[in-house]
Amino acid sequence: MLNRYIDLIKNFRNFDFENGVNLHIHSTFSDGESLPQDIVKKAKEKGYRYIAISDHNTIDAYLKTEILKDEKVIPAIEFDCWCNSVFYHLLAYGIDVNSPALKPFLATTKKQTEKDIIRLFSFNRHPKKLIPAIHEAGGIAVLAHPACCTCLNLDSFVKKMKNYGLDGLELYYPYSIRLSKLFRCASNEQIEKLADKYDLIKTGGTDFHGKIEEF
């Protein structure tokens, strides 16, 4: 499962996510407003060291462009998932975008990648099957913005996901910007303690969806 992308991610620290590493970006291939090529170009202009375009349920940004030729780009995807009655997002990093293991879990229509109720209920991606598929594709599985999971016992959920093979938690995330102040969520400190408790990799990104001028 180990590859150069995974080695990079394992060695990132808080400083990196504040200075030139952004592993959570969406493009026009899902619900973002910027072309992946423009995102890569802008990242270069702004001095980013590494980025990951993690579109919802699709890897078309990699299959239909040549952005993976850039060494700054780490292949990724963000899956919309259900585990019993819990809805959450699972990021996959360092995947082989040509791996057949991922195909059963990918969107088959554009609607299944956009801000639409169809996207939320398009698949039953249970972690028991999805996480091994991510590993088979050479990647690691990371629970996205875990502090947003307010309707459950987060410790128990992370423990369950770890048993399914979860590799990491998205720790560095702009909750104060992305979420309403009325939305109560766990703190980054709590997430960091969980990552340490279950020996999980810590990742981070801005969850960017906007116009290229805002990147």
CSV table of C-alpha atoms in Angstrom, one decimal:
chain,number,residue,atom,x,y,z
A,1,MET,CA,0.0,0.0,0.0
A,2,LEU,CA,2.9,2.3,0.7
A,3,ASN,CA,3.9,4.7,-2.1
A,4,ARG,CA,5.5,8.1,-2.4
A,5,TYR,CA,2.3,9.9,-1.8
A,6,ILE,CA,1.6,8.1,1.4
A,7,ASP,CA,5.1,8.7,2.6
A,8,LEU,CA,4.6,12.4,2.0
A,9,ILE,CA,1.3,12.5,3.8
A,10,LYS,CA,2.5,10.6,6.8
A,11,ASN,CA,5.3,13.2,7.3
A,12,PHE,CA,3.1,16.3,7.0
A,13,ARG,CA,2.7,18.3,10.2
A,14,ASN,CA,0.6,21.3,11.4
A,15,PHE,CA,3.2,23.7,9.9
A,16,ASP,CA,2.8,22.2,6.5
A,17,PHE,CA,-1.0,22.6,6.4
A,18,GLU,CA,-0.6,26.3,7.3
A,19,ASN,CA,2.2,26.7,4.8
A,20,GLY,CA,1.7,25.3,1.3
A,21,VAL,CA,-0.2,22.0,1.7
A,22,ASN,CA,-3.9,21.7,0.9
A,23,LEU,CA,-5.3,18.2,0.7
A,24,HIS,CA,-9.0,19.0,0.4
A,25,ILE,CA,-10.1,20.8,-2.8
A,26,HIS,CA,-13.1,20.5,-5.1
A,27,SER,CA,-13.2,21.2,-8.8
A,28,THR,CA,-15.9,21.5,-11.5
A,29,PHE,CA,-15.9,17.8,-11.8
A,30,SER,CA,-18.0,17.7,-8.7
A,31,ASP,CA,-19.5,20.7,-6.8
A,32,GLY,CA,-16.6,23.1,-7.1
A,33,GLU,CA,-16.5,26.2,-9.3
A,34,SER,CA,-12.9,26.0,-10.6
A,35,LEU,CA,-11.3,23.9,-13.3
A,36,PRO,CA,-8.7,21.5,-12.0
A,37,GLN,CA,-6.1,22.8,-14.4
A,38,ASP,CA,-6.7,26.4,-13.1
A,39,ILE,CA,-6.4,25.2,-9.5
A,40,VAL,CA,-3.0,23.6,-10.2
A,41,LYS,CA,-1.8,26.7,-12.0
A,42,LYS,CA,-3.0,28.9,-9.2
A,43,ALA,CA,-1.4,26.7,-6.6
A,44,LYS,CA,1.9,27.0,-8.4
A,45,GLU,CA,1.6,30.8,-8.5
A,46,LYS,CA,0.9,30.9,-4.8
A,47,GLY,CA,3.8,28.7,-3.9
A,48,TYR,CA,1.9,25.6,-2.8
A,49,ARG,CA,4.1,22.6,-2.3
A,50,TYR,CA,1.3,19.9,-2.5
A,51,ILE,CA,-2.4,19.9,-3.3
A,52,ALA,CA,-5.1,17.2,-3.6
A,53,ILE,CA,-8.2,17.6,-5.7
A,54,SER,CA,-10.7,15.5,-3.8
A,55,ASP,CA,-14.0,15.7,-5.8
A,56,HIS,CA,-17.1,14.0,-4.5
A,57,ASN,CA,-17.4,10.4,-5.8
A,58,THR,CA,-15.4,11.0,-8.9
A,59,ILE,CA,-11.7,10.9,-10.1
A,60,ASP,CA,-12.5,12.5,-13.5
A,61,ALA,CA,-10.3,15.4,-12.7
A,62,TYR,CA,-7.4,13.0,-13.0
A,63,LEU,CA,-8.8,10.8,-15.8
A,64,LYS,CA,-9.8,13.6,-18.1
A,65,THR,CA,-7.0,16.1,-17.5
A,66,GLU,CA,-3.2,15.8,-17.2
A,67,ILE,CA,-2.8,17.3,-13.7
A,68,LEU,CA,-1.2,14.2,-12.3
A,69,LYS,CA,1.9,15.0,-14.4
A,70,ASP,CA,2.5,17.8,-11.9
A,71,GLU,CA,4.5,16.6,-8.9
A,72,LYS,CA,2.6,18.9,-6.6
A,73,VAL,CA,-0.6,16.9,-7.1
A,74,ILE,CA,-1.6,14.0,-4.9
A,75,PRO,CA,-4.5,11.9,-6.3
A,76,ALA,CA,-7.5,11.9,-4.1
A,77,ILE,CA,-11.3,11.5,-3.9
A,78,GLU,CA,-14.0,12.3,-1.3
A,79,PHE,CA,-16.7,9.6,-1.0
A,80,ASP,CA,-20.2,10.3,0.3
A,81,CYS,CA,-20.8,7.4,2.6
A,82,TRP,CA,-23.3,5.7,4.9
A,83,CYS,CA,-22.5,3.4,7.8
A,84,ASN,CA,-25.8,2.2,9.1
A,85,SER,CA,-27.7,5.5,9.7
A,86,VAL,CA,-24.6,7.7,9.8
A,87,PHE,CA,-23.7,9.9,6.8
A,88,TYR,CA,-20.1,11.0,6.6
A,89,HIS,CA,-17.3,11.7,4.1
A,90,LEU,CA,-14.3,9.5,3.5
A,91,LEU,CA,-11.2,10.9,1.8
A,92,ALA,CA,-8.9,8.6,-0.1
A,93,TYR,CA,-5.3,9.7,-0.8
A,94,GLY,CA,-2.5,8.3,-3.0
A,95,ILE,CA,-4.9,6.1,-5.0
A,96,ASP,CA,-4.1,4.6,-8.4
A,97,VAL,CA,-6.8,6.3,-10.4
A,98,ASN,CA,-6.9,3.5,-12.9
A,99,SER,CA,-7.5,0.8,-10.2
A,100,PRO,CA,-10.6,-1.3,-10.9
A,101,ALA,CA,-11.1,-1.7,-7.2
A,102,LEU,CA,-12.6,1.8,-7.0
A,103,LYS,CA,-15.0,1.5,-9.9
A,104,PRO,CA,-18.0,0.0,-8.0
A,105,PHE,CA,-17.9,3.1,-5.7
A,106,LEU,CA,-17.6,5.8,-8.2
A,107,ALA,CA,-20.4,8.1,-9.4
A,108,THR,CA,-22.1,7.0,-12.7
A,109,THR,CA,-23.8,10.4,-13.3
A,110,LYS,CA,-22.9,14.0,-12.8
A,111,LYS,CA,-25.7,14.4,-10.3
A,112,GLN,CA,-24.0,12.0,-8.0
A,113,THR,CA,-21.1,14.4,-7.6
A,114,GLU,CA,-23.0,17.7,-7.1
A,115,LYS,CA,-24.9,19.5,-4.4
A,116,ASP,CA,-28.0,17.5,-4.9
A,117,ILE,CA,-30.0,15.1,-2.7
A,118,ILE,CA,-29.3,12.4,-5.4
A,119,ARG,CA,-25.7,12.6,-4.4
A,120,LEU,CA,-26.4,11.9,-0.8
A,121,PHE,CA,-28.4,8.8,-1.5
A,122,SER,CA,-26.8,7.5,-4.7
A,123,PHE,CA,-24.7,4.8,-3.1
A,124,ASN,CA,-24.5,2.7,0.1
A,125,ARG,CA,-20.7,2.8,0.4
A,126,HIS,CA,-20.2,0.8,3.6
A,127,PRO,CA,-16.7,1.2,5.1
A,128,LYS,CA,-16.3,-2.5,5.4
A,129,LYS,CA,-16.1,-2.7,1.6
A,130,LEU,CA,-15.0,0.8,0.7
A,131,ILE,CA,-11.8,1.0,2.9
A,132,PRO,CA,-10.4,-2.3,1.6
A,133,ALA,CA,-11.0,-1.1,-1.9
A,134,ILE,CA,-9.1,2.1,-1.2
A,135,HIS,CA,-6.2,0.0,0.1
A,136,GLU,CA,-6.3,-2.2,-2.9
A,137,ALA,CA,-6.0,0.9,-5.0
A,138,GLY,CA,-2.9,1.7,-3.2
A,139,GLY,CA,-4.3,4.5,-1.1
A,140,ILE,CA,-5.2,5.5,2.5
A,141,ALA,CA,-8.6,6.2,3.9
A,142,VAL,CA,-9.1,9.4,6.0
A,143,LEU,CA,-12.3,10.5,7.8
A,144,ALA,CA,-13.1,14.0,6.5
A,145,HIS,CA,-13.9,16.9,8.9
A,146,PRO,CA,-14.7,14.5,11.8
A,147,ALA,CA,-15.6,17.3,14.1
A,148,CYS,CA,-18.7,17.7,12.0
A,149,CYS,CA,-20.0,14.4,13.2
A,150,THR,CA,-22.1,15.8,16.1
A,151,CYS,CA,-25.0,13.2,16.0
A,152,LEU,CA,-22.9,10.3,17.3
A,153,ASN,CA,-20.3,9.3,19.8
A,154,LEU,CA,-17.2,10.3,17.8
A,155,ASP,CA,-14.8,8.1,19.8
A,156,SER,CA,-16.9,5.0,19.3
A,157,PHE,CA,-17.4,5.8,15.6
A,158,VAL,CA,-13.6,6.4,15.0
A,159,LYS,CA,-12.9,3.1,16.8
A,160,LYS,CA,-15.4,1.3,14.6
A,161,MET,CA,-13.9,2.9,11.5
A,162,LYS,CA,-10.4,2.0,12.7
A,163,ASN,CA,-11.5,-1.7,12.9
A,164,TYR,CA,-12.6,-1.4,9.3
A,165,GLY,CA,-9.1,-0.2,8.3
A,166,LEU,CA,-9.3,3.6,8.7
A,167,ASP,CA,-5.9,5.2,8.3
A,168,GLY,CA,-6.4,8.8,9.3
A,169,LEU,CA,-8.4,11.8,10.5
A,170,GLU,CA,-8.6,15.2,8.9
A,171,LEU,CA,-7.4,17.4,11.7
A,172,TYR,CA,-6.5,20.7,10.1
A,173,TYR,CA,-9.8,22.1,8.8
A,174,PRO,CA,-11.3,25.6,8.8
A,175,TYR,CA,-14.4,24.8,10.8
A,176,SER,CA,-14.9,28.4,11.9
A,177,ILE,CA,-15.1,29.4,8.2
A,178,ARG,CA,-16.9,26.5,6.6
A,179,LEU,CA,-19.6,26.0,9.3
A,180,SER,CA,-22.2,28.3,11.0
A,181,LYS,CA,-21.4,29.5,14.5
A,182,LEU,CA,-24.6,27.8,15.5
A,183,PHE,CA,-23.2,24.4,14.4
A,184,ARG,CA,-21.6,22.9,17.5
A,185,CYS,CA,-18.7,20.5,16.8
A,186,ALA,CA,-15.8,18.9,18.5
A,187,SER,CA,-12.6,20.9,18.8
A,188,ASN,CA,-9.4,20.3,16.8
A,189,GLU,CA,-7.8,19.3,20.1
A,190,GLN,CA,-10.3,16.6,20.6
A,191,ILE,CA,-9.7,15.3,17.1
A,192,GLU,CA,-6.0,15.3,17.7
A,193,LYS,CA,-6.4,13.3,20.8
A,194,LEU,CA,-8.5,10.7,18.9
A,195,ALA,CA,-5.9,10.5,16.2
A,196,ASP,CA,-3.2,9.8,18.8
A,197,LYS,CA,-5.4,7.4,20.7
A,198,TYR,CA,-6.0,5.2,17.6
A,199,ASP,CA,-2.6,5.8,16.0
A,200,LEU,CA,-4.1,7.6,12.9
A,201,ILE,CA,-2.5,9.8,10.3
A,202,LYS,CA,-3.4,13.5,10.6
A,203,THR,CA,-4.3,15.4,7.4
A,204,GLY,CA,-5.7,18.7,6.5
A,205,GLY,CA,-7.2,21.0,3.9
A,206,THR,CA,-9.6,23.9,3.3
A,207,ASP,CA,-12.4,22.1,1.5
A,208,PHE,CA,-12.2,24.7,-1.2
A,209,HIS,CA,-15.2,24.9,-3.6
A,210,GLY,CA,-15.0,28.5,-4.9
A,211,LYS,CA,-14.0,30.5,-7.9
A,212,ILE,CA,-10.3,30.4,-8.8
A,213,GLU,CA,-9.9,34.1,-7.7
A,214,GLU,CA,-10.7,33.0,-4.2
A,215,PHE,CA,-8.1,30.2,-4.0
